[in-house]
Tab-separated table of C-alpha atoms in Angstrom:
chain	number	residue	atom	x	y	z
O	8	VAL	CA	3.460	-5.161	-15.395
O	9	GLU	CA	1.421	-2.467	-13.632
O	10	ALA	CA	-0.241	-4.970	-11.283
O	11	TYR	CA	3.112	-6.526	-10.334
O	12	GLN	CA	4.653	-3.093	-9.897
O	13	SER	CA	1.784	-2.058	-7.583
O	14	PHE	CA	2.209	-5.289	-5.634
O	15	LEU	CA	5.913	-4.518	-5.119
O	16	TRP	CA	5.132	-0.881	-4.176
O	17	ASN	CA	2.613	-2.064	-1.568
O	18	GLN	CA	5.199	-4.446	-0.101
O	19	VAL	CA	7.778	-1.637	0.065
O	20	ALA	CA	5.246	0.646	1.780
O	21	ARG	CA	4.321	-2.148	4.212
O	22	GLU	CA	8.005	-2.759	5.052
O	23	LEU	CA	8.780	0.932	5.466
O	24	VAL	CA	5.844	1.617	7.806
O	25	GLN	CA	6.411	-1.630	9.736
O	26	THR	CA	10.063	-0.709	10.324
O	27	ALA	CA	9.364	2.923	11.317
O	28	ALA	CA	6.315	2.232	13.502
O	29	PRO	CA	6.703	2.557	17.282
O	30	ALA	CA	6.215	-0.472	19.547
O	31	ASP	CA	2.647	0.512	20.567
O	32	THR	CA	1.428	0.452	16.942
O	33	LEU	CA	-1.666	-1.578	16.086
O	34	ARG	CA	-0.600	-4.521	13.941
O	35	ALA	CA	-2.795	-6.897	11.963
O	36	GLU	CA	-1.954	-9.763	9.669
O	37	ASP	CA	-3.391	-10.495	6.245
O	38	ASP	CA	-2.420	-12.898	3.451
O	39	ALA	CA	0.564	-10.712	2.507
O	40	GLY	CA	1.967	-10.374	6.030
O	41	VAL	CA	1.803	-7.896	8.896
O	42	LEU	CA	0.240	-4.468	8.448
O	43	ALA	CA	1.217	-1.679	10.832
O	44	PHE	CA	-1.238	1.103	11.697
O	45	PRO	CA	0.683	3.759	13.647
O	46	ARG	CA	-1.162	6.569	15.397
O	47	PRO	CA	-1.068	9.623	13.109
O	48	ALA	CA	0.770	11.666	15.745
O	49	SER	CA	3.536	9.033	15.945
O	50	VAL	CA	4.336	8.991	12.219
O	51	PRO	CA	7.536	10.943	11.570
O	52	PRO	CA	6.803	14.074	9.474
O	53	ASP	CA	9.272	12.998	6.786
O	54	LEU	CA	7.246	9.800	6.233
O	55	LEU	CA	3.944	11.708	6.142
O	56	ARG	CA	5.283	13.738	3.209
O	57	LEU	CA	7.192	10.906	1.527
O	58	GLN	CA	6.577	10.260	-2.155
O	59	LEU	CA	7.585	6.723	-3.128
O	60	PRO	CA	8.329	5.902	-6.752
O	61	GLN	CA	6.908	2.769	-8.267
O	62	PRO	CA	9.723	0.191	-8.466
O	63	ALA	CA	11.438	0.712	-11.830
O	64	HIS	CA	14.966	0.568	-13.238
O	65	ASP	CA	15.113	4.380	-13.350
O	66	ALA	CA	13.431	5.058	-9.968
O	67	ALA	CA	15.112	7.660	-7.765
O	68	VAL	CA	14.538	6.021	-4.392
O	69	PRO	CA	14.536	8.474	-1.461
O	70	GLN	CA	16.952	7.558	1.336
O	71	PRO	CA	14.449	6.713	4.059
O	72	ALA	CA	13.045	4.000	1.774
O	73	ALA	CA	16.207	2.531	0.215
O	74	ALA	CA	16.485	-0.377	2.680
O	75	ALA	CA	12.802	-1.278	2.227
O	76	TYR	CA	13.161	-1.372	-1.582
O	77	SER	CA	16.307	-3.517	-1.314
O	78	LYS	CA	14.715	-5.957	1.132
O	79	VAL	CA	11.472	-6.375	-0.809
O	80	LEU	CA	13.134	-6.683	-4.206
O	81	ALA	CA	15.744	-9.141	-2.861
O	82	SER	CA	12.936	-11.318	-1.481
O	83	HIS	CA	11.768	-11.675	-5.098
O	84	GLY	CA	15.289	-12.175	-6.472
O	85	LEU	CA	15.240	-8.693	-8.040
O	86	THR	CA	17.037	-5.360	-8.060
O	87	LEU	CA	15.762	-2.074	-9.484
O	88	ASP	CA	18.069	-2.548	-12.496
O	89	ALA	CA	16.372	-5.879	-13.242
O	90	LEU	CA	12.971	-4.214	-13.724
O	91	ARG	CA	13.204	-4.044	-17.500
O	92	ILE	CA	11.628	-6.205	-20.139
O	93	PRO	CA	14.391	-6.964	-22.659
O	94	GLY	CA	13.554	-6.020	-26.236
O	95	LEU	CA	10.294	-4.228	-25.381
O	96	ARG	CA	9.494	-0.566	-24.941
O	97	ARG	CA	5.987	-1.378	-23.724
O	98	PRO	CA	4.849	-2.606	-21.336
O	99	ALA	CA	7.442	-1.007	-19.099
O	100	PHE	CA	8.079	-0.367	-15.440
O	101	GLY	CA	7.558	3.401	-14.967
O	102	ALA	CA	8.809	5.273	-11.896
O	103	ALA	CA	5.679	7.351	-11.154
O	104	GLU	CA	5.546	8.565	-7.552
O	105	ARG	CA	2.762	7.869	-5.071
O	106	PRO	CA	2.419	9.293	-1.561
O	107	LEU	CA	3.064	6.853	1.280
O	108	PHE	CA	0.231	8.370	3.359
O	109	VAL	CA	-2.938	10.131	2.182
O	110	ARG	CA	-5.937	11.459	4.074
O	111	ALA	CA	-9.350	10.031	3.248
O	112	THR	CA	-12.103	12.660	3.361
O	113	GLY	CA	-15.858	12.383	3.489
O	114	VAL	CA	-15.643	9.062	5.345
O	115	SER	CA	-19.003	7.589	6.260
O	116	LEU	CA	-20.339	4.191	7.202
O	117	SER	CA	-23.938	3.166	6.582
O	118	PRO	CA	-26.054	1.515	9.265
O	119	PRO	CA	-25.923	-2.302	9.219
O	120	SER	CA	-28.304	-3.890	6.726
O	121	ARG	CA	-29.059	-7.418	5.617
O	122	ASP	CA	-26.281	-8.658	3.322
O	123	ALA	CA	-27.944	-10.059	0.209
O	124	LEU	CA	-24.824	-12.150	-0.513
O	125	ALA	CA	-24.575	-13.778	2.940
O	126	PRO	CA	-25.600	-17.433	3.170
O	127	ALA	CA	-29.055	-17.933	4.714
O	128	ARG	CA	-27.707	-19.278	8.014
O	129	SER	CA	-24.688	-17.030	8.276
O	130	SER	CA	-23.595	-15.919	11.733
O	131	LYS	CA	-22.703	-12.550	10.146
O	132	PRO	CA	-25.637	-11.750	7.816
O	133	PHE	CA	-25.144	-7.967	7.806
O	134	SER	CA	-23.059	-5.539	5.820
O	135	ARG	CA	-22.226	-1.831	5.862
O	136	LEU	CA	-21.340	0.475	3.010
O	137	ALA	CA	-18.201	2.572	3.454
O	138	THR	CA	-17.837	5.714	1.332
O	139	PHE	CA	-14.896	8.112	1.174
O	140	SER	CA	-12.798	10.209	-1.189
O	141	LEU	CA	-9.071	9.987	-1.836
O	142	PRO	CA	-6.768	12.379	-3.670
O	143	ARG	CA	-5.985	11.745	-7.334
O	144	GLY	CA	-3.477	8.924	-7.764
O	145	ALA	CA	-4.232	7.352	-4.366
O	146	TYR	CA	-5.633	3.853	-4.022
O	147	ALA	CA	-7.800	2.418	-1.266
O	148	THR	CA	-5.446	-0.485	-0.557
O	149	VAL	CA	-5.908	0.015	3.182
O	150	LEU	CA	-8.456	2.212	4.924
O	151	LEU	CA	-8.818	1.870	8.668
């Protein structure tokens, strides 16, 4: 339940940022679709402070995100009210809030070194170690 709920939350966040991002935003595609990376100065202040609840039947969805929740849930044939498991108290979909944007601190990148896991004749035989800190409750889903 928690993994699926996080998956839905990430899709809502992706949709919300994609929709709000200005035209000159860097966009990249991964297996789940397009990711938008707006310049920090172009992110509206209300989105910078936005706390998004995990999708749950009792989630109080803030207005700037309502359309994103509806679109994402509809694409899975769901509504917020449908996020219940009949007859069970646990596991359950809880409506805990997570910030849409967080600031990573202490970001560092090691010098390139030989990647012990790269095949012997790899055209990219090097790796780098990224280290950083995030606030409590934040996840490193995307760090650019």
